[in-house]
């Protein structure tokens, strides 16, 4: 590394010897009393080129230059990840290995039983709930079910799945979590099919049926991205609302590999220095094809709809509990409802149920009644004793309103 003289240290600006731009002295790294000849931006770019060269060499020499599960190869270098076959021995990631010597990287990768997966395969590998209920989520006749049958089928497939008991022992709230995630996967499928078709807009190869978890959403035009419009932030919204956001903000649907390539700005700028000539030419063609496909994209449908009941908005789960209490009271022909009955019906933990019950109490929709039947019956309970409650007059008016909305919102 070359150094400047101490005289230059007092200057306010300096020319980078790589990009030849005159920049503030703060834009250059320092070593003791000396200033580096290359600016921080160029140094970072050179570091990434070095790391990508190391990564490509490792993948070519030790992993046959391609994904372990599909044909994605070194031409899509940024889309290739290191995957641990055993998470119990995972202590490092590529982020930690960058900048180390070639031999040290190889030693660590061999020690931790690592393979190469493209981002698409990596995401699918880790989508545990999706993989468990894949056949139901991707069922071609799924939309033919009525909302009531749809909900019942979700309950049945979760309860009858061979891994459910094991999952419940690890997470007492597993059934509710799985039910929520299945609905989110189906919602994602519903949106993609109606707005974008069933294949990645970029490569035109990956389909919903082959790898739904790999699909993500990308802003393809220079518009101001609204805060909180990532999929993880809006997935709770209604299908129609999500569709409006994607249309307004020019979002397209890409597989994870294409998405990773579009965001690998440094690689796109320098792949000629990273890959061999024949591989670099293939990478250039792939990137051009992805960009051309995106440029020619047109929305398939501007207004989309949900084929099932609209879900309650975030923070309104108390409405669902209120309706369940109403149905329990009708079915069992009694006014007083036990909190344990509600928990069993909703498949939720005591803590989760009590949070909603407190919400209903605050809204004066239920009243707690002190009952001693459980003492007379001689039943013993662990922890707090179950409470009995009844619906208020205000609750009955609210239930009538909710039932009316429920009927109107059915598709």
Short mmCIF file of C-alpha atoms in Angstrom, two decimals:
data_model
loop_
_atom_site.label_atom_id
_atom_site.label_comp_id
_atom_site.label_asym_id
_atom_site.label_seq_id
_atom_site.Cartn_x
_atom_site.Cartn_y
_atom_site.Cartn_z
CA UNK A 1 0.00 0.00 0.00
CA UNK A 2 1.34 3.39 -1.00
CA UNK A 3 1.27 6.37 1.34
CA UNK A 4 1.10 10.10 0.98
CA UNK A 5 3.42 12.53 2.69
CA UNK A 6 2.65 14.22 5.99
CA UNK A 7 2.28 17.47 4.08
CA UNK A 8 -0.86 16.14 2.37
CA UNK A 9 -2.38 15.29 5.73
CA UNK A 10 -3.16 18.95 6.36
CA UNK A 11 -5.01 19.38 3.03
CA UNK A 12 -8.82 19.48 2.99
CA UNK A 13 -9.25 17.61 -0.34
CA UNK A 14 -7.42 14.87 -2.22
CA UNK A 15 -7.60 13.06 -5.57
CA UNK A 16 -8.24 9.30 -5.49
CA UNK A 17 -5.61 7.43 -7.52
CA UNK A 18 -8.24 4.92 -8.73
CA UNK A 19 -11.38 6.87 -9.62
CA UNK A 20 -9.45 10.18 -10.03
CA UNK A 21 -12.18 12.14 -8.26
CA UNK A 22 -11.27 14.98 -5.92
CA UNK A 23 -12.87 14.27 -2.57
CA UNK A 24 -12.82 15.52 0.99
CA UNK A 25 -9.95 14.20 3.06
CA UNK A 26 -12.57 12.49 5.25
CA UNK A 27 -13.38 10.19 2.31
CA UNK A 28 -9.95 8.53 2.59
CA UNK A 29 -8.78 5.92 5.07
CA UNK A 30 -5.86 6.64 7.38
CA UNK A 31 -2.89 4.66 8.64
CA UNK A 32 -1.31 6.48 11.56
CA UNK A 33 -0.25 9.90 10.23
CA UNK A 34 -0.63 8.91 6.59
CA UNK A 35 -3.63 8.99 4.25
CA UNK A 36 -4.36 6.20 1.76
CA UNK A 37 -4.13 6.99 -1.94
CA UNK A 38 -7.47 5.27 -2.66
CA UNK A 39 -10.77 6.63 -1.33
CA UNK A 40 -13.01 4.54 0.93
CA UNK A 41 -15.53 3.86 -1.84
CA UNK A 42 -12.87 2.46 -4.18
CA UNK A 43 -11.25 0.50 -1.36
CA UNK A 44 -14.59 -1.09 -0.50
CA UNK A 45 -15.11 -1.96 -4.17
CA UNK A 46 -11.66 -3.57 -4.38
CA UNK A 47 -12.36 -5.55 -1.21
CA UNK A 48 -15.58 -6.89 -2.72
CA UNK A 49 -13.79 -7.85 -5.95
CA UNK A 50 -11.19 -9.73 -3.90
CA UNK A 51 -13.86 -11.50 -1.82
CA UNK A 52 -15.85 -12.48 -4.92
CA UNK A 53 -12.73 -13.88 -6.57
CA UNK A 54 -12.06 -16.00 -3.48
CA UNK A 55 -15.68 -17.16 -3.39
CA UNK A 56 -15.70 -18.08 -7.11
CA UNK A 57 -12.44 -20.01 -6.77
CA UNK A 58 -13.78 -21.99 -3.80
CA UNK A 59 -17.07 -22.81 -5.55
CA UNK A 60 -15.33 -23.89 -8.77
CA UNK A 61 -12.66 -26.03 -7.11
CA UNK A 62 -14.60 -27.64 -4.26
CA UNK A 63 -18.31 -27.48 -5.19
CA UNK A 64 -18.26 -28.14 -8.96
CA UNK A 65 -19.19 -24.52 -9.65
CA UNK A 66 -22.93 -24.92 -9.12
CA UNK A 67 -25.81 -25.26 -6.68
CA UNK A 68 -26.03 -28.66 -4.98
CA UNK A 69 -29.74 -29.04 -5.84
CA UNK A 70 -30.23 -27.29 -9.19
CA UNK A 71 -28.35 -26.06 -12.26
CA UNK A 72 -27.67 -22.50 -11.05
CA UNK A 73 -23.94 -22.02 -11.60
CA UNK A 74 -21.06 -19.63 -11.04
CA UNK A 75 -22.37 -17.17 -13.65
CA UNK A 76 -24.86 -16.11 -10.94
CA UNK A 77 -22.18 -15.86 -8.26
CA UNK A 78 -24.03 -13.44 -5.92
CA UNK A 79 -26.98 -15.87 -5.89
CA UNK A 80 -24.90 -18.75 -4.49
CA UNK A 81 -24.91 -19.23 -0.70
CA UNK A 82 -23.02 -21.47 1.71
CA UNK A 83 -25.46 -23.75 3.54
CA UNK A 84 -24.73 -25.74 6.72
CA UNK A 85 -26.10 -29.27 6.59
CA UNK A 86 -26.07 -29.34 10.40
CA UNK A 87 -27.15 -26.12 12.11
CA UNK A 88 -25.87 -27.42 15.45
CA UNK A 89 -22.26 -26.91 14.36
CA UNK A 90 -22.81 -23.60 12.58
CA UNK A 91 -20.38 -21.01 13.95
CA UNK A 92 -19.48 -19.03 10.83
CA UNK A 93 -21.03 -17.48 7.72
CA UNK A 94 -19.59 -16.06 4.51
CA UNK A 95 -19.88 -12.64 6.14
CA UNK A 96 -17.37 -13.77 8.79
CA UNK A 97 -15.05 -15.44 6.27
CA UNK A 98 -14.68 -12.51 3.89
CA UNK A 99 -11.21 -11.05 3.89
CA UNK A 100 -9.55 -14.21 5.22
CA UNK A 101 -6.91 -16.13 3.31
CA UNK A 102 -8.00 -18.81 0.86
CA UNK A 103 -6.58 -21.70 2.92
CA UNK A 104 -8.23 -20.52 6.14
CA UNK A 105 -11.61 -20.23 4.43
CA UNK A 106 -11.33 -23.77 3.02
CA UNK A 107 -10.37 -25.14 6.44
CA UNK A 108 -13.39 -23.56 8.15
CA UNK A 109 -15.85 -24.64 5.44
CA UNK A 110 -14.68 -28.26 5.58
CA UNK A 111 -14.94 -28.30 9.37
CA UNK A 112 -18.58 -27.17 9.35
CA UNK A 113 -19.97 -29.50 6.65
CA UNK A 114 -21.03 -26.84 4.15
CA UNK A 115 -22.58 -27.16 0.69
CA UNK A 116 -23.48 -24.60 -1.99
CA UNK A 117 -27.13 -23.67 -2.56
CA UNK A 118 -28.56 -20.95 -4.77
CA UNK A 119 -30.78 -18.46 -2.94
CA UNK A 120 -33.92 -20.07 -4.38
CA UNK A 121 -33.03 -23.52 -3.03
CA UNK A 122 -31.73 -22.06 0.23
CA UNK A 123 -35.04 -20.31 0.95
CA UNK A 124 -37.04 -23.41 0.04
CA UNK A 125 -34.85 -25.55 2.29
CA UNK A 126 -35.66 -23.33 5.28
CA UNK A 127 -39.42 -22.92 4.61
CA UNK A 128 -40.46 -25.55 7.17
CA UNK A 129 -44.20 -24.82 7.37
CA UNK A 130 -44.50 -24.46 3.60
CA UNK A 131 -42.74 -27.79 2.99
CA UNK A 132 -44.96 -29.53 5.54
CA UNK A 133 -48.20 -28.35 3.87
CA UNK A 134 -46.99 -27.76 0.31
CA UNK A 135 -49.62 -29.97 -1.35
CA UNK A 136 -52.47 -28.06 0.27
CA UNK A 137 -51.02 -24.58 -0.38
CA UNK A 138 -50.40 -25.34 -4.08
CA UNK A 139 -53.57 -27.37 -4.67
CA UNK A 140 -55.00 -26.41 -8.08
CA UNK A 141 -58.57 -26.82 -6.76
CA UNK A 142 -57.94 -24.80 -3.60
CA UNK A 143 -59.96 -21.77 -4.74
CA UNK A 144 -63.03 -23.94 -5.35
CA UNK A 145 -63.53 -24.36 -1.60
CA UNK A 146 -65.99 -22.18 0.25
CA UNK A 147 -64.53 -19.99 3.03
CA UNK A 148 -65.96 -22.31 5.69
CA UNK A 149 -64.53 -25.48 4.12
CA UNK A 150 -61.21 -23.70 3.56
CA UNK A 151 -60.83 -22.96 7.29
CA UNK A 152 -61.87 -26.48 8.29
CA UNK A 153 -59.38 -28.03 5.88
CA UNK A 154 -56.53 -26.00 7.36
CA UNK A 155 -57.48 -27.19 10.85
CA UNK A 156 -57.64 -30.82 9.71
CA UNK A 157 -54.35 -30.94 7.81
CA UNK A 158 -52.49 -29.41 10.75
CA UNK A 159 -54.03 -31.74 13.34
CA UNK A 160 -53.50 -34.83 11.17
CA UNK A 161 -49.93 -34.06 10.15
CA UNK A 162 -47.46 -36.61 11.61
CA UNK A 163 -45.09 -33.90 12.90
CA UNK A 164 -47.74 -31.85 14.74
CA UNK A 165 -47.35 -33.56 18.14
CA UNK A 166 -43.60 -33.10 18.03
CA UNK A 167 -43.97 -29.43 17.04
CA UNK A 168 -46.46 -28.77 19.83
CA UNK A 169 -44.02 -30.21 22.38
CA UNK A 170 -41.45 -27.67 21.13
CA UNK A 171 -43.92 -24.78 20.75
CA UNK A 172 -47.27 -24.85 22.57
CA UNK A 173 -48.62 -22.25 20.13
CA UNK A 174 -47.60 -24.25 17.04
CA UNK A 175 -51.11 -24.88 15.66
CA UNK A 176 -51.99 -21.18 15.64
CA UNK A 177 -48.59 -20.28 14.15
CA UNK A 178 -48.89 -22.90 11.40
CA UNK A 179 -52.44 -21.83 10.57
CA UNK A 180 -51.32 -18.20 10.23
CA UNK A 181 -48.33 -19.08 8.03
CA UNK A 182 -50.39 -21.32 5.73
CA UNK A 183 -52.84 -18.46 5.15
CA UNK A 184 -49.96 -16.08 4.40
CA UNK A 185 -48.47 -18.51 1.86
CA UNK A 186 -51.85 -18.86 0.14
CA UNK A 187 -52.30 -15.09 0.16
CA UNK A 188 -48.90 -14.67 -1.48
CA UNK A 189 -49.77 -17.25 -4.12
CA UNK A 190 -53.12 -15.55 -4.76
CA UNK A 191 -51.50 -12.14 -5.32
CA UNK A 192 -48.73 -13.42 -7.61
CA UNK A 193 -51.07 -15.48 -9.79
CA UNK A 194 -53.49 -12.60 -10.33
CA UNK A 195 -50.95 -9.80 -10.84
CA UNK A 196 -47.88 -11.47 -12.35
CA UNK A 197 -48.82 -14.90 -13.68
CA UNK A 198 -47.08 -17.96 -12.31
CA UNK A 199 -43.40 -17.46 -13.23
CA UNK A 200 -40.56 -15.12 -12.27
CA UNK A 201 -40.67 -11.90 -14.32
CA UNK A 202 -36.87 -11.88 -14.59
CA UNK A 203 -35.74 -15.34 -15.70
CA UNK A 204 -39.15 -16.76 -16.76
CA UNK A 205 -38.02 -20.13 -15.38
CA UNK A 206 -38.95 -20.42 -11.70
CA UNK A 207 -42.68 -21.03 -11.17
CA UNK A 208 -45.02 -20.89 -8.20
CA UNK A 209 -45.53 -24.65 -8.32
CA UNK A 210 -41.79 -25.31 -8.27
CA UNK A 211 -40.75 -22.79 -5.59
CA UNK A 212 -43.30 -20.35 -4.14
CA UNK A 213 -41.10 -19.37 -1.12
CA UNK A 214 -38.39 -18.05 -3.48
CA UNK A 215 -40.63 -15.30 -4.87
CA UNK A 216 -40.11 -11.75 -3.61
CA UNK A 217 -41.24 -8.29 -4.66
CA UNK A 218 -38.99 -5.68 -6.25
CA UNK A 219 -39.48 -1.97 -7.02
CA UNK A 220 -38.52 -1.86 -10.70
CA UNK A 221 -39.06 1.84 -11.38
CA UNK A 222 -37.50 4.84 -9.69
CA UNK A 223 -40.37 5.75 -7.39
CA UNK A 224 -40.26 6.86 -3.79
CA UNK A 225 -40.55 3.68 -1.77
CA UNK A 226 -43.09 4.10 1.01
CA UNK A 227 -41.82 3.14 4.43
CA UNK A 228 -43.21 -0.18 5.61
CA UNK A 229 -44.11 -1.63 2.20
CA UNK A 230 -41.87 -4.70 2.42
CA UNK A 231 -43.73 -8.01 2.30
CA UNK A 232 -43.05 -8.70 5.97
CA UNK A 233 -44.72 -5.38 6.85
CA UNK A 234 -47.82 -5.66 4.64
CA UNK A 235 -48.56 -9.39 4.57
CA UNK A 236 -51.23 -8.95 7.26
CA UNK A 237 -53.21 -6.57 5.05
CA UNK A 238 -56.11 -7.62 2.84
CA UNK A 239 -55.27 -9.01 -0.58
CA UNK A 240 -56.88 -6.03 -2.30
CA UNK A 241 -54.86 -3.53 -0.25
CA UNK A 242 -51.57 -5.31 -0.98
CA UNK A 243 -52.40 -5.35 -4.70
CA UNK A 244 -53.01 -1.60 -4.66
CA UNK A 245 -49.65 -0.99 -2.95
CA UNK A 246 -47.75 -3.10 -5.48
CA UNK A 247 -49.45 -1.40 -8.43
CA UNK A 248 -48.93 2.11 -7.00
CA UNK A 249 -45.25 1.50 -6.26
CA UNK A 250 -44.44 -0.44 -9.45
CA UNK A 251 -43.49 -3.69 -7.73
CA UNK A 252 -42.77 -6.80 -9.76
CA UNK A 253 -42.37 -10.40 -8.67
CA UNK A 254 -38.92 -11.98 -8.99
CA UNK A 255 -37.36 -15.21 -7.83
CA UNK A 256 -34.72 -14.74 -5.14
CA UNK A 257 -31.87 -15.45 -7.58
CA UNK A 258 -32.90 -12.67 -9.97
CA UNK A 259 -33.58 -10.32 -7.05
CA UNK A 260 -30.11 -10.96 -5.63
CA UNK A 261 -28.48 -10.34 -9.02
CA UNK A 262 -30.23 -6.99 -9.48
CA UNK A 263 -29.03 -5.79 -6.08
CA UNK A 264 -25.44 -7.00 -6.60
CA UNK A 265 -24.34 -3.60 -7.93
CA UNK A 266 -20.63 -4.13 -7.34
CA UNK A 267 -20.66 -7.54 -9.02
CA UNK A 268 -22.53 -6.20 -12.06
CA UNK A 269 -19.97 -3.42 -12.41
CA UNK A 270 -16.91 -5.66 -12.02
CA UNK A 271 -17.84 -9.22 -13.04
CA UNK A 272 -15.35 -9.00 -15.94
CA UNK A 273 -12.56 -8.75 -13.33
CA UNK A 274 -14.02 -11.53 -11.15
CA UNK A 275 -14.94 -14.29 -13.61
CA UNK A 276 -13.10 -15.84 -16.54
CA UNK A 277 -13.95 -14.42 -19.98
CA UNK A 278 -16.29 -17.23 -21.07
CA UNK A 279 -18.22 -17.09 -17.77
CA UNK A 280 -18.33 -13.28 -17.78
CA UNK A 281 -19.95 -13.30 -21.25
CA UNK A 282 -22.69 -15.65 -20.00
CA UNK A 283 -23.28 -13.45 -16.95
CA UNK A 284 -23.62 -10.41 -19.20
CA UNK A 285 -26.26 -12.16 -21.33
CA UNK A 286 -28.21 -13.32 -18.26
CA UNK A 287 -28.29 -9.83 -16.73
CA UNK A 288 -29.41 -8.27 -20.03
CA UNK A 289 -32.19 -10.86 -20.39
CA UNK A 290 -33.45 -10.24 -16.85
CA UNK A 291 -33.52 -6.47 -17.39
CA UNK A 292 -35.23 -6.78 -20.80
CA UNK A 293 -37.95 -9.00 -19.33
CA UNK A 294 -38.53 -6.52 -16.51
CA UNK A 295 -38.62 -3.59 -18.96
CA UNK A 296 -41.31 -5.32 -21.05
CA UNK A 297 -43.43 -6.27 -18.03
CA UNK A 298 -47.10 -5.26 -17.82
CA UNK A 299 -49.43 -5.99 -14.93
CA UNK A 300 -51.68 -8.96 -15.63
CA UNK A 301 -54.55 -7.61 -13.52
CA UNK A 302 -54.90 -4.20 -11.88
CA UNK A 303 -57.64 -5.11 -9.43
CA UNK A 304 -57.31 -8.36 -7.54
CA UNK A 305 -59.58 -10.10 -5.07
CA UNK A 306 -59.44 -12.65 -2.30
CA UNK A 307 -61.19 -15.95 -2.92
CA UNK A 308 -61.80 -16.40 0.78
CA UNK A 309 -63.14 -14.45 3.73
CA UNK A 310 -61.34 -11.24 4.43
CA UNK A 311 -59.17 -11.57 7.49
CA UNK A 312 -59.46 -9.28 10.46
CA UNK A 313 -57.02 -6.40 10.37
CA UNK A 314 -53.93 -6.47 12.57
CA UNK A 315 -54.92 -5.68 16.17
CA UNK A 316 -58.54 -6.81 15.68
CA UNK A 317 -58.19 -10.46 16.69
CA UNK A 318 -60.54 -9.69 19.60
CA UNK A 319 -63.39 -9.60 17.05
CA UNK A 320 -62.70 -13.20 16.11
CA UNK A 321 -62.66 -14.22 19.79
CA UNK A 322 -65.95 -12.43 20.35
CA UNK A 323 -67.59 -14.41 17.54
CA UNK A 324 -66.13 -17.68 18.85
CA UNK A 325 -67.54 -16.98 22.33
CA UNK A 326 -70.91 -16.32 20.69
CA UNK A 327 -70.78 -19.62 18.77
CA UNK A 328 -69.75 -21.58 21.89
CA UNK A 329 -72.65 -20.15 23.88
CA UNK A 330 -75.12 -21.10 21.11
CA UNK A 331 -73.69 -24.58 20.57
CA UNK A 332 -73.58 -25.48 24.27
CA UNK A 333 -76.75 -23.55 25.10
CA UNK A 334 -75.31 -21.71 28.06
CA UNK A 335 -74.63 -18.12 29.05
CA UNK A 336 -71.45 -18.60 31.07
CA UNK A 337 -68.33 -19.63 29.13
CA UNK A 338 -65.24 -21.16 30.71
CA UNK A 339 -61.87 -19.69 29.64
CA UNK A 340 -60.51 -23.23 29.13
CA UNK A 341 -63.27 -23.90 26.59
CA UNK A 342 -62.21 -20.85 24.62
CA UNK A 343 -58.54 -21.89 24.71
CA UNK A 344 -59.34 -25.38 23.45
CA UNK A 345 -61.54 -24.04 20.67
CA UNK A 346 -58.93 -21.51 19.46
CA UNK A 347 -55.91 -23.81 19.96
CA UNK A 348 -54.12 -20.98 21.74
CA UNK A 349 -52.05 -20.84 24.93
CA UNK A 350 -53.48 -19.56 28.19
CA UNK A 351 -51.29 -16.46 27.97
CA UNK A 352 -52.44 -15.60 24.43
CA UNK A 353 -56.10 -16.16 25.34
CA UNK A 354 -55.87 -14.03 28.49
CA UNK A 355 -54.40 -11.11 26.52
CA UNK A 356 -57.49 -11.06 24.28
CA UNK A 357 -59.87 -11.54 27.22
CA UNK A 358 -58.35 -8.48 28.89
CA UNK A 359 -58.96 -6.57 25.66
CA UNK A 360 -62.61 -7.63 25.69
CA UNK A 361 -62.90 -6.61 29.33
CA UNK A 362 -61.47 -3.16 28.57
CA UNK A 363 -64.04 -2.73 25.80
CA UNK A 364 -66.79 -3.87 28.20
CA UNK A 365 -67.81 -6.70 25.89
CA UNK A 366 -67.58 -9.43 28.54
CA UNK A 367 -68.13 -9.64 32.29
CA UNK A 368 -66.24 -11.98 34.62
CA UNK A 369 -68.46 -14.09 36.85
CA UNK A 370 -66.98 -15.77 39.96
CA UNK A 371 -68.05 -19.40 39.83
CA UNK A 372 -67.29 -22.22 42.28
CA UNK A 373 -68.41 -25.15 40.14
CA UNK A 374 -64.81 -26.23 39.62
CA UNK A 375 -64.37 -26.48 43.41
CA UNK A 376 -67.49 -28.59 43.85
CA UNK A 377 -66.47 -30.95 41.05
CA UNK A 378 -63.13 -31.65 42.74
CA UNK A 379 -61.13 -30.91 39.57
CA UNK A 380 -57.54 -29.82 40.19
CA UNK A 381 -55.87 -27.23 37.97
CA UNK A 382 -52.26 -26.24 37.56
CA UNK A 383 -51.60 -22.50 37.71
CA UNK A 384 -54.43 -19.97 37.79
CA UNK A 385 -58.03 -21.28 38.03
CA UNK A 386 -60.29 -21.01 34.94
CA UNK A 387 -62.70 -18.10 34.99
CA UNK A 388 -66.23 -17.96 33.65
CA UNK A 389 -67.55 -14.95 31.82
CA UNK A 390 -70.59 -13.84 29.86
CA UNK A 391 -71.28 -11.48 26.99
CA UNK A 392 -72.63 -8.00 27.73
CA UNK A 393 -75.45 -6.21 25.93
CA UNK A 394 -72.85 -4.12 24.13
CA UNK A 395 -71.18 -7.33 22.92
CA UNK A 396 -74.42 -8.67 21.45
CA UNK A 397 -74.84 -5.49 19.40
CA UNK A 398 -71.23 -5.75 18.22
CA UNK A 399 -71.73 -9.42 17.26
CA UNK A 400 -74.75 -8.53 15.11
CA UNK A 401 -72.66 -5.91 13.33
CA UNK A 402 -69.73 -8.30 12.79
CA UNK A 403 -71.97 -11.05 11.42
CA UNK A 404 -73.50 -8.61 8.96
CA UNK A 405 -70.02 -7.51 7.77
CA UNK A 406 -68.95 -11.15 7.57
CA UNK A 407 -71.78 -11.99 5.17
CA UNK A 408 -71.19 -8.88 3.03
CA UNK A 409 -67.45 -9.56 2.73
CA UNK A 410 -67.79 -13.12 1.48
CA UNK A 411 -66.72 -13.53 -2.13
#
